[in-house]
PDB file of C-alpha atoms in Angstrom:
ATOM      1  CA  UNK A 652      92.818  67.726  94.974  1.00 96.00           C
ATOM      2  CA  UNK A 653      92.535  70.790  97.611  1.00 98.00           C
ATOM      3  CA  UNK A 654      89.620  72.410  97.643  1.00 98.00           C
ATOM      4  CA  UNK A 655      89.665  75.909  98.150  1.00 98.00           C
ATOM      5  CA  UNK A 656      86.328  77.280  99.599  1.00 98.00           C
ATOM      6  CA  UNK A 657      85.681  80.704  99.668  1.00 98.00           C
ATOM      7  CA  UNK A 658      82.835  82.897 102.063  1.00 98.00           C
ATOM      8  CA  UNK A 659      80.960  84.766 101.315  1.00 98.00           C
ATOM      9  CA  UNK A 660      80.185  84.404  97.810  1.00 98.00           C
ATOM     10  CA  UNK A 661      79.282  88.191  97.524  1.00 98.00           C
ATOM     11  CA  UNK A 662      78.861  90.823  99.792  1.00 97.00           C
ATOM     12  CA  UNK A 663      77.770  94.320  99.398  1.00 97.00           C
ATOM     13  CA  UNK A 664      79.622  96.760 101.560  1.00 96.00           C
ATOM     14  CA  UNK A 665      80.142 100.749 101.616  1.00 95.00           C
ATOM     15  CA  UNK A 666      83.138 103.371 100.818  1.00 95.00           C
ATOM     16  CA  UNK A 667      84.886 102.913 103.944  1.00 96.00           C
ATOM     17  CA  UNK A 668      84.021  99.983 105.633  1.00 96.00           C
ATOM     18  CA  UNK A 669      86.184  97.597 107.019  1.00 97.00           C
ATOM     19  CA  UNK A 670      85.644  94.042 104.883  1.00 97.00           C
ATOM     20  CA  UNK A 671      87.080  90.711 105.324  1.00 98.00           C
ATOM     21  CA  UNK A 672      86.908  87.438 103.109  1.00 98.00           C
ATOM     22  CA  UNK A 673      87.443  84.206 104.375  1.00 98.00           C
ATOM     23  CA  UNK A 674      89.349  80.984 102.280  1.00 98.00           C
ATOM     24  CA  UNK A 675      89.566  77.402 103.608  1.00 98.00           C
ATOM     25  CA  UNK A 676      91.480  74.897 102.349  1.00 98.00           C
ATOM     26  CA  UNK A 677      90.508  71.201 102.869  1.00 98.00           C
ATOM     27  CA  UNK A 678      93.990  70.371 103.629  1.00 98.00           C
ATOM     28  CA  UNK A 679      97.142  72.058 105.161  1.00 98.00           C
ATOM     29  CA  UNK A 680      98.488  74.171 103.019  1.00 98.00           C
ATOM     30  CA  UNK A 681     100.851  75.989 105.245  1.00 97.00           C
ATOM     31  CA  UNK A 682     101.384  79.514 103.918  1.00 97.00           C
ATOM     32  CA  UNK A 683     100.883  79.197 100.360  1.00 97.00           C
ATOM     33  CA  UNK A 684      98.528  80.679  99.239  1.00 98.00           C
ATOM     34  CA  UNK A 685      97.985  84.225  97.220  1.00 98.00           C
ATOM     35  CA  UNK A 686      95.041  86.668  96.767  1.00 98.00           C
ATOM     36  CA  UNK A 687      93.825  88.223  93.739  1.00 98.00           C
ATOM     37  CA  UNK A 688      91.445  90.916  92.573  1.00 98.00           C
ATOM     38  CA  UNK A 689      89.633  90.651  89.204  1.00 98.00           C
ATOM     39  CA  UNK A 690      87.597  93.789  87.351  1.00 98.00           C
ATOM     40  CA  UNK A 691      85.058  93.365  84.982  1.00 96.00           C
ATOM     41  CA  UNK A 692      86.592  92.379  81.427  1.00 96.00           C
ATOM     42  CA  UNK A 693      90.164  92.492  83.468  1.00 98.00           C
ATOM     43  CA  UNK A 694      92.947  90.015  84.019  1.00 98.00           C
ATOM     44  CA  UNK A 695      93.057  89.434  87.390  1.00 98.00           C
ATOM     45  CA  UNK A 696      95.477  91.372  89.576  1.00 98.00           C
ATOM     46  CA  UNK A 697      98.012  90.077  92.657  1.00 98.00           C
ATOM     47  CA  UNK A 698      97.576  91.129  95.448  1.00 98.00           C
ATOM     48  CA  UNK A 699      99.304  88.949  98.164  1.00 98.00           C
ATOM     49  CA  UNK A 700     101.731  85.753  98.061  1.00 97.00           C
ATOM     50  CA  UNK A 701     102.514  83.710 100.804  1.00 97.00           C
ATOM     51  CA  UNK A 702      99.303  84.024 102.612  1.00 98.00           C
ATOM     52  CA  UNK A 703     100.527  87.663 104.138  1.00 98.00           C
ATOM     53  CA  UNK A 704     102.723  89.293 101.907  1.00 98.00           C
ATOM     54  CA  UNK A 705     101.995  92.126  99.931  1.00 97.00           C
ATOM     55  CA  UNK A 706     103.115  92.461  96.512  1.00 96.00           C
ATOM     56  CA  UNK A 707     104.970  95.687  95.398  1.00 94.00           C
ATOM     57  CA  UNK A 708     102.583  98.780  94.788  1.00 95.00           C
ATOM     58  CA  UNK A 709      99.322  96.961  96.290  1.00 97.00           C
ATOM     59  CA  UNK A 710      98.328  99.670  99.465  1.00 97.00           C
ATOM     60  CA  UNK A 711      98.563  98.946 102.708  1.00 97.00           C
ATOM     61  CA  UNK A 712      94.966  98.770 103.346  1.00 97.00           C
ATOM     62  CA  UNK A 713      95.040  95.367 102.138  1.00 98.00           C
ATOM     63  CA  UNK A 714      96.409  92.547 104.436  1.00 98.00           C
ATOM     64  CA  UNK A 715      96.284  88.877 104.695  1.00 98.00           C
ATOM     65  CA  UNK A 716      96.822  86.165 107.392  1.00 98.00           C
ATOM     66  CA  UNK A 717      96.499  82.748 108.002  1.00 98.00           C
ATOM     67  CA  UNK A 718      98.093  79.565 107.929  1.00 98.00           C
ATOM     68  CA  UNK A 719      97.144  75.900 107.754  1.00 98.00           C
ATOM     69  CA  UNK A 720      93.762  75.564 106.143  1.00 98.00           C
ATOM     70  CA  UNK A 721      92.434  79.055 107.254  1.00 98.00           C
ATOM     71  CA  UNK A 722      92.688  82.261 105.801  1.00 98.00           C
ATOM     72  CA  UNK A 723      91.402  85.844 105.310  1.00 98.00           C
ATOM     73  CA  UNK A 724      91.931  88.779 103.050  1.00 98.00           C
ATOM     74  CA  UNK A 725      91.323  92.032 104.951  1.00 98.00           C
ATOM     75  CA  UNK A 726      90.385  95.511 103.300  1.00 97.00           C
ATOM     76  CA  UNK A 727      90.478  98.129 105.483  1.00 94.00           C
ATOM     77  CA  UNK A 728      88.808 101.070 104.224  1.00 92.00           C
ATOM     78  CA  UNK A 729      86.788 100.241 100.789  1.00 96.00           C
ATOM     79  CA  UNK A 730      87.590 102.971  98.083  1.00 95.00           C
ATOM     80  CA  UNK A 731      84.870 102.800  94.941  1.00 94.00           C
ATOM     81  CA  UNK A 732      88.264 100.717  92.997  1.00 95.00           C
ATOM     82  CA  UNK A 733      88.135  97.779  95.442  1.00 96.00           C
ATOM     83  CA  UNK A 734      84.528  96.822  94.482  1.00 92.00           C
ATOM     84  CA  UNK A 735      85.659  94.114  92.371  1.00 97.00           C
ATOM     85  CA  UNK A 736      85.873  90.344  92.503  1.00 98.00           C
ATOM     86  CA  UNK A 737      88.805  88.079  94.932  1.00 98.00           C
ATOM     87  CA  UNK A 738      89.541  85.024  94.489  1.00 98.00           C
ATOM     88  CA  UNK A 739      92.340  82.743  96.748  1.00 98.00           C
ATOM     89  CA  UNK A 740      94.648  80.409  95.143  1.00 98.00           C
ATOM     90  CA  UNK A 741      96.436  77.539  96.936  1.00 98.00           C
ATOM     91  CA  UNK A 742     100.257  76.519  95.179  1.00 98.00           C
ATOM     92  CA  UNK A 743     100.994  74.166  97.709  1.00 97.00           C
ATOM     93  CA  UNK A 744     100.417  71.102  95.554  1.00 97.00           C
ATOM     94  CA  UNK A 745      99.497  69.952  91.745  1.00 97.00           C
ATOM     95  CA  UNK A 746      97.225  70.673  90.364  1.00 97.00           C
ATOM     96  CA  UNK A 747      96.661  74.088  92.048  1.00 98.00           C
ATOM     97  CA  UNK A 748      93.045  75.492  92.625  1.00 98.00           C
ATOM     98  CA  UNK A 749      90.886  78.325  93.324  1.00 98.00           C
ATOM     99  CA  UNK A 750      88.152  79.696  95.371  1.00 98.00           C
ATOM    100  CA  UNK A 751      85.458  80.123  93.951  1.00 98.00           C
ATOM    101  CA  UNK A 752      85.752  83.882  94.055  1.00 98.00           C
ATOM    102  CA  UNK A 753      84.012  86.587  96.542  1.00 98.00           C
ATOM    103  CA  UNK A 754      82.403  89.604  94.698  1.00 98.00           C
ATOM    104  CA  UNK A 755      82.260  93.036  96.582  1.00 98.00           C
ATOM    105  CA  UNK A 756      79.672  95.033  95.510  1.00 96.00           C
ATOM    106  CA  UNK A 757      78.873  98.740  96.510  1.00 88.00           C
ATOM    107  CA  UNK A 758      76.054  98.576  98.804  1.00 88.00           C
TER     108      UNK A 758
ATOM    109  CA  UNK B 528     108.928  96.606  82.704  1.00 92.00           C
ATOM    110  CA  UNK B 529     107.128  92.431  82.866  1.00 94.00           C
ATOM    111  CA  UNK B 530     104.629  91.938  80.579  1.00 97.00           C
ATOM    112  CA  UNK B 531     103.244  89.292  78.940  1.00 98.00           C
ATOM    113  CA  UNK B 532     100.763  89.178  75.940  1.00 98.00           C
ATOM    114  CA  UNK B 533      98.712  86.393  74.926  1.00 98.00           C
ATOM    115  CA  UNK B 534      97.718  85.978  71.220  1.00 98.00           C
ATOM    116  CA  UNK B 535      96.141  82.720  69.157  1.00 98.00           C
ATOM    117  CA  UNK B 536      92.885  82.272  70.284  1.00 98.00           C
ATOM    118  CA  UNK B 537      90.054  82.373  68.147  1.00 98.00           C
ATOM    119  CA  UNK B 538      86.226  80.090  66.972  1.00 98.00           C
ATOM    120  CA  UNK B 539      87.815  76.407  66.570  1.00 98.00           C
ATOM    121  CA  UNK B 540      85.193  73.417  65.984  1.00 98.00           C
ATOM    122  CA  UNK B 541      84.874  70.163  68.796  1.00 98.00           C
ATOM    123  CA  UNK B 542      87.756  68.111  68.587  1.00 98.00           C
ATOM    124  CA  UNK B 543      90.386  70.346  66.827  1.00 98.00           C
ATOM    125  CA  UNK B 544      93.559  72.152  68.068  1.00 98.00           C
ATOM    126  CA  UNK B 545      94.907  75.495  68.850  1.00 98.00           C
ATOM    127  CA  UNK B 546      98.157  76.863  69.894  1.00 98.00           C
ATOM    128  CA  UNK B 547      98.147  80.050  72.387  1.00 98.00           C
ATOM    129  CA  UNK B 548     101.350  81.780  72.424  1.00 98.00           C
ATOM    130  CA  UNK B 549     102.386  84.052  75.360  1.00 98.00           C
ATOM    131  CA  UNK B 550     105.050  86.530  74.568  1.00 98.00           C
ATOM    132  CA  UNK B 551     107.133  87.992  77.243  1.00 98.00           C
ATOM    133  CA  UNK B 552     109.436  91.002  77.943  1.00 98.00           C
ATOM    134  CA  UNK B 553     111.076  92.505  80.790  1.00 97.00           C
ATOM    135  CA  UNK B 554     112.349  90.181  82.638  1.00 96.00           C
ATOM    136  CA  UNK B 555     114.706  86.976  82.639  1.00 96.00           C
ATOM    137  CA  UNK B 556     112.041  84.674  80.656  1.00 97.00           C
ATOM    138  CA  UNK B 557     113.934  81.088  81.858  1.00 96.00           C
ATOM    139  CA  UNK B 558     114.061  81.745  85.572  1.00 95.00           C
ATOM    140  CA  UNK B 559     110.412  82.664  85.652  1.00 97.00           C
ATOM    141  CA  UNK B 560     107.809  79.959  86.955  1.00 97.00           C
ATOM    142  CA  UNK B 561     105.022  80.156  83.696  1.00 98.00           C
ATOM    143  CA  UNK B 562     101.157  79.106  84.092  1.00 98.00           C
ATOM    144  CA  UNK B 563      98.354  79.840  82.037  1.00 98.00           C
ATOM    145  CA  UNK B 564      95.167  79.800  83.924  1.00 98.00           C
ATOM    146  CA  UNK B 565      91.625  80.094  82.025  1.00 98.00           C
ATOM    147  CA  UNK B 566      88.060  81.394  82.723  1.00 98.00           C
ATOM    148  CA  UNK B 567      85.025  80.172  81.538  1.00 98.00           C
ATOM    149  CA  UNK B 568      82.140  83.078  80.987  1.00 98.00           C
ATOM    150  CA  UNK B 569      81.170  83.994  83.971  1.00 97.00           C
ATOM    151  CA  UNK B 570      82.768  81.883  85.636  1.00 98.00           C
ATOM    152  CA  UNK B 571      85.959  81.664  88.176  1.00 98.00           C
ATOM    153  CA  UNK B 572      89.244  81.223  87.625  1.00 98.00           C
ATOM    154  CA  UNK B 573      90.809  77.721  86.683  1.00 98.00           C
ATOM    155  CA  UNK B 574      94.164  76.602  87.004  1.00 98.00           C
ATOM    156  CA  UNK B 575      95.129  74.991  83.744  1.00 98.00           C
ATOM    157  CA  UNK B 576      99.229  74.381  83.494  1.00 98.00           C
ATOM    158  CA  UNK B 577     102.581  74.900  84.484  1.00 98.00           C
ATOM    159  CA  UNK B 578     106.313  75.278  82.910  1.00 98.00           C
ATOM    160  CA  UNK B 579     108.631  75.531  85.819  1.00 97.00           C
ATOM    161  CA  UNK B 580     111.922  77.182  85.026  1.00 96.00           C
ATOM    162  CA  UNK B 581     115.084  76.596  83.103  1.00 96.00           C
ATOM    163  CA  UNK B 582     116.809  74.685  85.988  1.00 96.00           C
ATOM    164  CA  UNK B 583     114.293  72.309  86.349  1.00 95.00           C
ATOM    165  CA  UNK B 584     114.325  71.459  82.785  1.00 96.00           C
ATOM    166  CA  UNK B 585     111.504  73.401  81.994  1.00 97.00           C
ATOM    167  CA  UNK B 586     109.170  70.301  83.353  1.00 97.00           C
ATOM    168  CA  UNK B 587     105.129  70.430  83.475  1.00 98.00           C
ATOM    169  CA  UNK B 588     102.312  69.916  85.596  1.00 98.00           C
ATOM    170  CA  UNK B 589      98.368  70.077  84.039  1.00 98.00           C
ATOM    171  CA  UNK B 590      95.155  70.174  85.744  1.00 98.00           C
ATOM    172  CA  UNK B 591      92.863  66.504  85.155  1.00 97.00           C
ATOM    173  CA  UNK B 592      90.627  68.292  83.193  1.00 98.00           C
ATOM    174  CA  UNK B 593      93.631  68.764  80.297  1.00 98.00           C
ATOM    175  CA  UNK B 594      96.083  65.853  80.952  1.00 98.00           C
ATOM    176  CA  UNK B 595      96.908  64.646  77.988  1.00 98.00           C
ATOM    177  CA  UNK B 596      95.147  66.890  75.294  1.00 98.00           C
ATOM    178  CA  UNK B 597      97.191  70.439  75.953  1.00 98.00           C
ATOM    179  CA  UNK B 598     100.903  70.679  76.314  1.00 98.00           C
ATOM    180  CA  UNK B 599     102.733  73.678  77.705  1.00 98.00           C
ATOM    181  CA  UNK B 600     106.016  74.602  76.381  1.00 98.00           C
ATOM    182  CA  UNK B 601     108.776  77.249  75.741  1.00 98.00           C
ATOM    183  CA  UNK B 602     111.168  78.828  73.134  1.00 97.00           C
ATOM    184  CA  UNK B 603     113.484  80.078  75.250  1.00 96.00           C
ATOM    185  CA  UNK B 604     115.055  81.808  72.306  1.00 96.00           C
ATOM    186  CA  UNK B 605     111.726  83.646  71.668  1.00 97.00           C
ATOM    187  CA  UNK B 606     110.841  84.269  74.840  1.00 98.00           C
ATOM    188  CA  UNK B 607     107.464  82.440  74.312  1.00 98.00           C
ATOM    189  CA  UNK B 608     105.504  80.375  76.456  1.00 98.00           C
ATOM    190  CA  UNK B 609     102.892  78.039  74.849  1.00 98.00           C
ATOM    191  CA  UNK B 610     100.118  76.220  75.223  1.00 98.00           C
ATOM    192  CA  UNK B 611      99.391  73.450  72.282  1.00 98.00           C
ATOM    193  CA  UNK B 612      95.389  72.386  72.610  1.00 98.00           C
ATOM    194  CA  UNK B 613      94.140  69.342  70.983  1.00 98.00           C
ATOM    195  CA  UNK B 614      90.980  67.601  70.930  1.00 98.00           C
ATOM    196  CA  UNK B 615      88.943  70.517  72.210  1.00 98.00           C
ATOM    197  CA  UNK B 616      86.001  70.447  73.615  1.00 98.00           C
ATOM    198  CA  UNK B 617      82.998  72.835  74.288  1.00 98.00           C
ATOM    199  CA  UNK B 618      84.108  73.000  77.526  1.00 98.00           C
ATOM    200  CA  UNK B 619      87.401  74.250  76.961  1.00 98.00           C
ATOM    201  CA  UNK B 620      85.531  77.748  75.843  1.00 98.00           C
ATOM    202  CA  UNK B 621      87.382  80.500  77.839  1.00 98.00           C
ATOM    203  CA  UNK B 622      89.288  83.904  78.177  1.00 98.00           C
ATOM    204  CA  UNK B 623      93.162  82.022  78.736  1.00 98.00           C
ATOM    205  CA  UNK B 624      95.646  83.811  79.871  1.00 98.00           C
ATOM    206  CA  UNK B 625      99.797  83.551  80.976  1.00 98.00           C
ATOM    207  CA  UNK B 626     101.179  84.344  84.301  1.00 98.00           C
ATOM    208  CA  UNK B 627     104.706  84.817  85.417  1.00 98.00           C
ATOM    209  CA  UNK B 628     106.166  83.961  89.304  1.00 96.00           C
ATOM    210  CA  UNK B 629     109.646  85.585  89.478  1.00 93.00           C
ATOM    211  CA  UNK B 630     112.483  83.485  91.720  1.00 89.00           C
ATOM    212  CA  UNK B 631     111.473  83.453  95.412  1.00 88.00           C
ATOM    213  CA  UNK B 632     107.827  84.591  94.950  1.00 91.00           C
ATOM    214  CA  UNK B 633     104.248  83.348  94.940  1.00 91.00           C
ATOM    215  CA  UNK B 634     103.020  82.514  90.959  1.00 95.00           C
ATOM    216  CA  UNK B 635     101.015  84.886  88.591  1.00 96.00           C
ATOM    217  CA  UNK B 636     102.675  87.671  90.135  1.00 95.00           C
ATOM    218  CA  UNK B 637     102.350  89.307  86.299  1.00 97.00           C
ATOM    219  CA  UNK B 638      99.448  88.204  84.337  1.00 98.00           C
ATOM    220  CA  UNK B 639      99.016  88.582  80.550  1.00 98.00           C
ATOM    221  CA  UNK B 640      95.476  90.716  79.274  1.00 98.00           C
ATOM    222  CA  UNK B 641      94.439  86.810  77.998  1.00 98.00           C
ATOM    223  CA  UNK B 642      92.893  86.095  74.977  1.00 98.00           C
ATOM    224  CA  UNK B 643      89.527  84.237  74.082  1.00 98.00           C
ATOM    225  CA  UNK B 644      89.301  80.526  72.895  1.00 98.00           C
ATOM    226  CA  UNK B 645      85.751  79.758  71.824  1.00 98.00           C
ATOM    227  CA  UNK B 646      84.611  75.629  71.027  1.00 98.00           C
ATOM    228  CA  UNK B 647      81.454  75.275  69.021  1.00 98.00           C
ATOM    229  CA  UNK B 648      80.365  73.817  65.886  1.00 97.00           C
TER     230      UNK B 648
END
């Protein structure tokens, strides 16, 4: 199986700070690989497919790159509805995995 | 508009069976990669299952952890995706929930609101 390892676990950050989360995988995945951002008592939310591409109605400020085994998921000005947990997801072969989730908490 | 909605879970004892339906609307149901994904409390997400679409027969894949005791499955006519659990275990307690991939794009692009299976005696 790939694992999918996610850093940091948590972070604590303020309203407009630049934050970025880093996912590796333990093989080549090339670009597949999506974001997602999870609320409290919320399904989780996509936010990118294909390692950099944004899904419809997800702002700008959010960005990813990467390709291979190494990835990152960029915010680029936290607003108070970001602080929330992401978690990468690889869908380049069965069965599929997660990290292990980074939680961004208002510092 | 896509949305999906979960329904069927509930308190089942060790070693008995469930059935999780996932109704969707809004889009074409049977060229629609389906997954249902689960999440233990407080814990992270886990991949669980997969229908792929109509042109590929509708075909599976399933994490280790299920192989063999849940089966994922369709009624096309419905539009509902399923997921049949047998021979649960306390382990298998979790908030499950459906997620759609639309032709072209990356999976759980739509995700259901989930719904909570609890395994105890």
């Amino acid at each position: 199986d790939i694992q999918m390892t996610q850093s940091p676990s948590s972070l604590s950050a303020s309203v407009g700070d630049r934050i970025t989360i880093t996912c590796r995988a333990s093989q080549a995945i090339g670009n597949s690989l999506a974001w997602f951002q999870q609320k409290p008592g919320k399904a989780p939310k996509s936010l990118i497919d294909a390692a950099s591409r944004l899904q419809s109605g997800v702002p700008s400020k959010f960005s990813g790159s990467g390709s291979g085994t190494d990835f990152t998921l960029t915010i680029s000005s936290l607003q108070p509805e970001d602080f929330a947990t992401y978690y990468c997801h690889q869908y380049k072969s069965y069965p599929f995995t997660f990290g292990g989730g980074t939680k961004v908490e208002i510092k | 508009e896509e949305q999906l909605v979960e329904s069927g879970g509930g308190l089942v004892q060790p070693g008995g069976s469930l059935r999780l339906s996932c109704a969707a609307s809004g889009f074409t149901f049977s060229d629609h990669l389906m997954d249902w994904v689960r999440q233990a409390p407080g814990k992270g997400l886990e991949w669980v299952g997969r229908s792929r679409t109509k042109s590929n027969s509708y075909s599976t894949e399933y994490a280790a952890s299920v192989k063999g005791r849940f089966t994922v499955s369709r009624d096309e006519s419905k539009n509902l995706l399923y997921l049949q659990m047998n021979s649960l275990k306390t382990e298998d307690t979790a908030v499950y929930y459906c997620g759609s991939g639309r032709p072209g794009a990356g999976p759980l692009g739509h995700w259901g609101q989930g719904t909570l299976v609890t395994v105890s005696a």
